[in-house]
XYZ file of C-alpha atoms in Angstrom:
373
model
C 124.022 138.391 117.213
C 126.128 141.462 116.469
C 129.223 139.336 115.807
C 127.131 136.994 113.650
C 126.062 139.954 111.496
C 122.327 139.535 112.149
C 121.664 142.360 114.640
C 119.086 144.779 113.174
C 118.609 147.194 116.086
C 120.801 150.195 116.917
C 124.333 149.295 117.902
C 125.270 150.446 121.428
C 128.759 151.591 120.380
C 130.632 154.818 121.165
C 132.125 155.192 117.678
C 130.005 156.310 114.757
C 132.256 154.689 112.154
C 131.453 151.221 113.571
C 127.770 151.703 112.747
C 128.737 152.746 109.219
C 131.054 149.774 108.651
C 128.733 147.206 110.226
C 126.351 146.858 107.194
C 129.354 145.945 105.014
C 130.508 143.415 107.589
C 126.989 141.957 107.726
C 126.881 141.535 103.925
C 130.261 139.757 103.902
C 129.180 137.391 106.671
C 125.890 136.654 104.894
C 127.792 135.751 101.715
C 129.870 133.309 103.762
C 126.726 131.793 105.290
C 124.962 131.445 101.929
C 128.018 129.793 100.355
C 128.278 127.059 103.008
C 125.589 124.626 101.775
C 126.426 125.449 98.139
C 130.138 124.571 98.435
C 129.371 121.438 100.451
C 126.675 120.230 98.041
C 128.809 120.762 94.921
C 131.530 118.525 96.360
C 129.111 115.845 97.602
C 128.789 113.798 94.305
C 132.585 113.479 94.070
C 132.856 112.313 97.679
C 129.965 109.892 97.263
C 131.762 108.218 94.378
C 135.251 108.113 95.926
C 134.833 108.136 99.716
C 131.386 107.149 101.088
C 132.422 107.772 104.716
C 133.593 111.292 103.893
C 130.401 111.793 101.871
C 128.352 110.873 104.943
C 130.183 113.488 107.007
C 129.636 116.059 104.256
C 125.917 115.212 104.215
C 125.766 115.739 107.983
C 127.306 119.206 107.601
C 124.934 120.089 104.733
C 121.910 119.113 106.805
C 123.207 121.104 109.758
C 123.871 124.202 107.639
C 120.436 124.374 105.980
C 118.343 125.042 109.141
C 121.132 127.280 110.445
C 120.916 129.503 107.348
C 117.106 129.597 107.631
C 117.393 130.642 111.285
C 119.895 133.370 110.505
C 117.621 134.925 107.900
C 114.434 134.386 109.949
C 115.869 136.117 113.013
C 116.419 139.346 111.044
C 112.706 139.944 110.481
C 110.579 142.654 112.053
C 109.016 139.990 114.273
C 112.380 139.209 115.856
C 112.987 142.893 116.529
C 109.572 143.061 118.198
C 110.412 140.043 120.386
C 113.610 141.685 121.644
C 112.106 145.139 122.185
C 108.957 143.740 123.812
C 110.909 141.569 126.244
C 113.194 144.460 127.229
C 110.248 146.808 127.765
C 108.365 144.276 129.887
C 111.457 143.604 131.985
C 111.888 147.356 132.617
C 108.233 147.653 133.729
C 108.592 144.603 135.934
C 111.567 146.015 137.854
C 109.762 149.318 138.357
C 106.391 148.099 139.618
C 106.522 144.420 140.586
C 106.769 143.073 144.116
C 109.740 141.075 145.367
C 108.115 137.688 144.781
C 107.414 138.437 141.122
C 110.936 139.824 140.697
C 112.350 136.626 142.208
C 110.434 134.538 139.637
C 111.848 136.633 136.813
C 115.392 136.609 138.206
C 115.272 132.825 138.609
C 114.449 132.451 134.909
C 117.114 135.001 133.958
C 119.724 133.048 135.935
C 118.638 129.785 134.325
C 118.723 131.373 130.867
C 122.215 132.800 131.417
C 123.588 129.472 132.606
C 122.022 127.620 129.702
C 123.387 130.112 127.174
C 126.861 129.882 128.701
C 126.681 126.095 128.432
C 125.720 126.396 124.752
C 128.584 128.843 124.212
C 131.148 126.533 125.819
C 129.956 123.384 123.994
C 129.860 125.061 120.565
C 133.212 126.747 121.193
C 134.704 123.379 122.152
C 133.314 121.732 119.000
C 134.625 124.584 116.835
C 138.039 124.400 118.532
C 138.254 120.663 117.867
C 137.403 121.172 114.196
C 139.965 123.990 113.819
C 142.602 122.040 115.719
C 141.926 118.993 113.546
C 142.496 120.976 110.341
C 145.678 122.650 111.616
C 147.215 119.452 113.031
C 146.396 117.369 109.953
C 147.887 120.034 107.676
C 151.009 120.245 109.844
C 151.478 116.455 109.821
C 150.999 116.372 106.070
C 153.619 119.049 105.395
C 156.068 117.529 107.874
C 155.748 113.850 106.904
C 155.305 114.213 103.170
C 158.574 115.845 102.175
C 158.145 115.453 98.443
C 154.584 116.617 98.053
C 152.878 115.125 95.070
C 150.510 117.317 93.096
C 148.101 114.383 92.938
C 147.808 114.030 96.715
C 144.980 116.020 98.251
C 146.086 118.116 101.210
C 143.845 117.802 104.299
C 141.206 120.422 105.067
C 138.680 120.521 107.938
C 135.682 121.135 105.622
C 134.993 119.209 102.376
C 134.323 122.305 100.242
C 134.382 122.500 96.450
C 136.577 125.208 94.957
C 136.795 126.390 91.330
C 140.610 126.312 91.575
C 143.325 123.954 92.771
C 143.111 124.128 96.558
C 146.436 122.274 96.889
C 148.215 125.196 95.265
C 146.696 127.732 97.651
C 146.392 125.420 100.615
C 147.432 127.941 103.292
C 144.903 130.530 102.104
C 142.138 127.949 101.771
C 142.864 126.602 105.255
C 142.762 130.130 106.703
C 139.440 130.799 104.960
C 137.950 127.578 106.321
C 139.127 128.324 109.866
C 137.485 131.773 109.711
C 134.324 130.142 108.338
C 134.266 127.713 111.275
C 134.616 130.605 113.738
C 131.781 132.527 112.057
C 129.594 129.415 112.014
C 130.232 128.816 115.723
C 129.230 132.413 116.481
C 126.065 132.070 114.395
C 125.121 128.759 116.071
C 125.490 130.338 119.523
C 123.469 133.372 118.372
C 120.465 131.475 117.032
C 120.308 129.006 119.916
C 120.636 131.630 122.650
C 118.032 133.816 120.925
C 115.433 131.041 120.644
C 116.154 129.747 124.172
C 115.851 133.255 125.600
C 112.457 133.769 123.919
C 111.154 130.428 125.225
C 112.450 130.941 128.775
C 111.155 134.525 128.867
C 107.683 133.303 127.821
C 107.713 130.585 130.456
C 108.759 133.104 133.103
C 105.943 135.464 132.099
C 103.456 132.598 132.396
C 104.713 131.856 135.921
C 104.367 135.530 136.844
C 100.851 135.597 135.389
C 99.941 132.562 137.491
C 101.055 134.464 140.587
C 98.928 137.456 139.583
C 95.917 135.221 138.891
C 96.039 133.448 142.246
C 96.563 136.669 144.226
C 94.481 139.222 142.352
C 91.960 139.378 145.246
C 94.656 140.819 147.534
C 94.716 143.988 145.446
C 90.986 144.635 145.826
C 90.298 147.677 147.977
C 87.784 147.140 150.788
C 84.299 147.795 149.526
C 85.384 147.717 145.887
C 85.438 145.032 143.236
C 88.110 143.325 141.225
C 86.913 144.184 137.722
C 89.642 146.763 137.097
C 92.408 144.411 138.261
C 90.945 141.505 136.319
C 90.797 143.566 133.140
C 94.461 144.468 133.582
C 95.295 140.761 133.947
C 93.229 140.018 130.839
C 95.269 142.569 128.891
C 98.530 141.038 130.175
C 97.339 137.578 129.177
C 96.311 138.768 125.715
C 99.645 140.567 125.249
C 101.504 137.397 126.183
C 99.391 135.382 123.724
C 100.173 137.930 120.992
C 103.892 137.781 121.881
C 103.950 133.998 121.643
C 102.002 134.065 118.363
C 104.667 136.324 116.862
C 107.378 134.014 118.245
C 105.527 131.086 116.691
C 105.366 132.804 113.305
C 109.089 133.504 113.499
C 110.181 130.068 114.704
C 107.709 127.498 113.393
C 109.453 127.076 110.011
C 112.790 126.745 111.790
C 111.341 124.237 114.267
C 109.807 122.266 111.392
C 113.137 122.066 109.541
C 115.032 121.101 112.672
C 112.417 118.518 113.602
C 112.299 117.089 110.078
C 116.007 116.547 109.446
C 117.343 116.052 112.975
C 117.082 112.262 112.620
C 119.222 112.201 109.468
C 121.718 114.636 111.027
C 122.073 112.361 114.040
C 122.321 109.210 111.927
C 125.081 110.611 109.696
C 127.049 111.887 112.702
C 126.678 108.542 114.513
C 127.965 106.738 111.418
C 131.160 108.783 111.653
C 131.571 107.715 115.291
C 130.975 104.047 114.407
C 133.473 104.304 111.538
C 136.056 105.794 113.936
C 136.429 109.018 111.951
C 137.093 112.159 114.039
C 135.467 110.446 117.007
C 135.796 113.266 119.545
C 134.547 115.945 117.141
C 131.589 113.841 116.022
C 130.694 112.830 119.586
C 130.529 116.523 120.502
C 128.494 117.137 117.336
C 126.025 114.386 118.287
C 125.773 115.777 121.823
C 125.057 119.287 120.523
C 122.327 118.025 118.150
C 120.626 115.906 120.830
C 120.790 118.615 123.504
C 119.564 121.222 121.025
C 116.559 119.066 120.061
C 115.682 118.109 123.645
C 116.069 121.658 124.978
C 113.818 122.974 122.228
C 111.206 120.302 122.930
C 111.398 120.689 126.706
C 111.069 124.494 126.539
C 108.072 124.187 124.213
C 106.559 121.530 126.471
C 107.002 123.812 129.485
C 105.129 126.602 127.709
C 102.200 124.224 127.152
C 102.292 123.047 130.778
C 102.569 126.510 132.331
C 99.809 127.936 130.126
C 97.473 125.161 131.296
C 98.309 126.053 134.916
C 96.757 129.511 134.508
C 93.209 128.214 135.036
C 94.004 126.380 138.337
C 95.906 129.456 139.542
C 92.885 131.666 138.873
C 90.587 129.176 140.588
C 92.814 129.262 143.695
C 92.000 132.946 144.213
C 89.074 134.099 146.351
C 86.828 134.527 143.339
C 83.804 133.629 145.460
C 84.208 136.885 147.380
C 83.971 138.995 144.215
C 80.852 140.633 142.832
C 78.781 139.213 139.967
C 80.551 141.184 137.214
C 83.958 139.953 138.385
C 82.784 136.338 138.512
C 81.498 136.557 134.924
C 84.867 137.909 133.812
C 86.665 135.133 135.718
C 84.496 132.541 133.961
C 85.483 133.949 130.558
C 89.150 133.947 131.566
C 88.906 130.321 132.720
C 87.452 129.329 129.360
C 90.310 131.051 127.488
C 92.948 129.447 129.725
C 91.756 125.979 128.679
C 93.447 126.491 125.297
C 97.197 125.885 125.765
C 99.915 128.029 124.252
C 102.625 126.260 122.283
C 105.433 126.447 119.742
C 104.307 124.527 116.665
C 106.147 122.253 114.241
C 104.992 124.101 111.152
C 101.381 122.977 110.685
C 101.840 119.639 112.467
C 100.960 120.513 116.039
C 103.002 121.566 119.079
C 106.610 120.621 119.689
C 106.815 118.319 122.731
C 109.308 116.036 124.426
C 107.429 113.034 123.033
C 107.877 114.287 119.468
C 111.601 114.844 120.125
C 111.989 111.305 121.465
C 110.349 109.967 118.300
C 113.099 111.758 116.315
C 115.784 110.060 118.405
C 114.186 106.657 117.829
C 114.021 107.346 114.099
C 117.691 108.353 114.129
C 118.535 104.986 115.698
C 116.603 103.214 112.931
C 118.371 105.252 110.225
C 121.747 104.432 111.772
C 120.974 100.706 111.854
C 119.874 100.658 108.219
C 122.821 102.755 106.965
C 125.307 100.681 108.987
C 124.032 97.464 107.438
């Protein structure tokens, strides 16, 4: 997130001048991000008239850039800062006070999160490398094969941008600018995906830990005492987790809605490039990234729903029948609250689930069939 220019907390750097220069770097990167959909859209009518296949690829990039820009600006809000600080604080408390079993649950989710984020990093880096390599190789072939370069011929570039000047004349500079833009975009894609995945996996891990506390709260009751104090502490933890997920929902629901809404068209346009035989490897990787991104988002959201519904059975598995009357009343209230699942919503259209993601994939298939015909 620091490299992407969207980190809003204090920078853990030893040099003061880096903290002073970073705001300027962030502004420059944001200008690059904001210009992406604009430059692609301004060139789209020309491509649509002269090269429909290239126009389809440009449309795919436009649709991919729009939710990316929304994510980048959404993740710089105060809510995102709260999500990071809250998760770090809870992790510090967990390692200080939790037992080994609870720590093992947390460490299992941390390991899974790290592996998933590394996989995202490698796949996005591979896609970015292919796109950069494609632009460099095509430019090299053009300059080597076309000895007498005609001013009418358009020199190849990896991104179909519109420029207010003759890009053929400044081809080397334009190519360098596009390669840097691809690198920045790859960094931003990794940043937003790892951030959202980390929030989802952290929430799921906290729900698993809360289940363990619910099913074993009776073990912490001192002989002759009652469990009201311990139950109230668990109630507070549950309420804090609900508040955390509500803030995550406020931060992510617009992003999830955009991604859910246009993922089918993104997939259809990318699949058309594969069918047309244009940049097959790059577009296959692009399709794989879109599908995995959609399914991972849906599966993580689905897991939050499932694990939140498991809180009530976990509480019922405890020895609640050995508690006093006040504790049993509190347990009854907690059971009633646990019947309402937690979720990440698609805007105002209900929770994001694997079923909803599969409907997007089916719709993408239908779009591809229609556009192919």
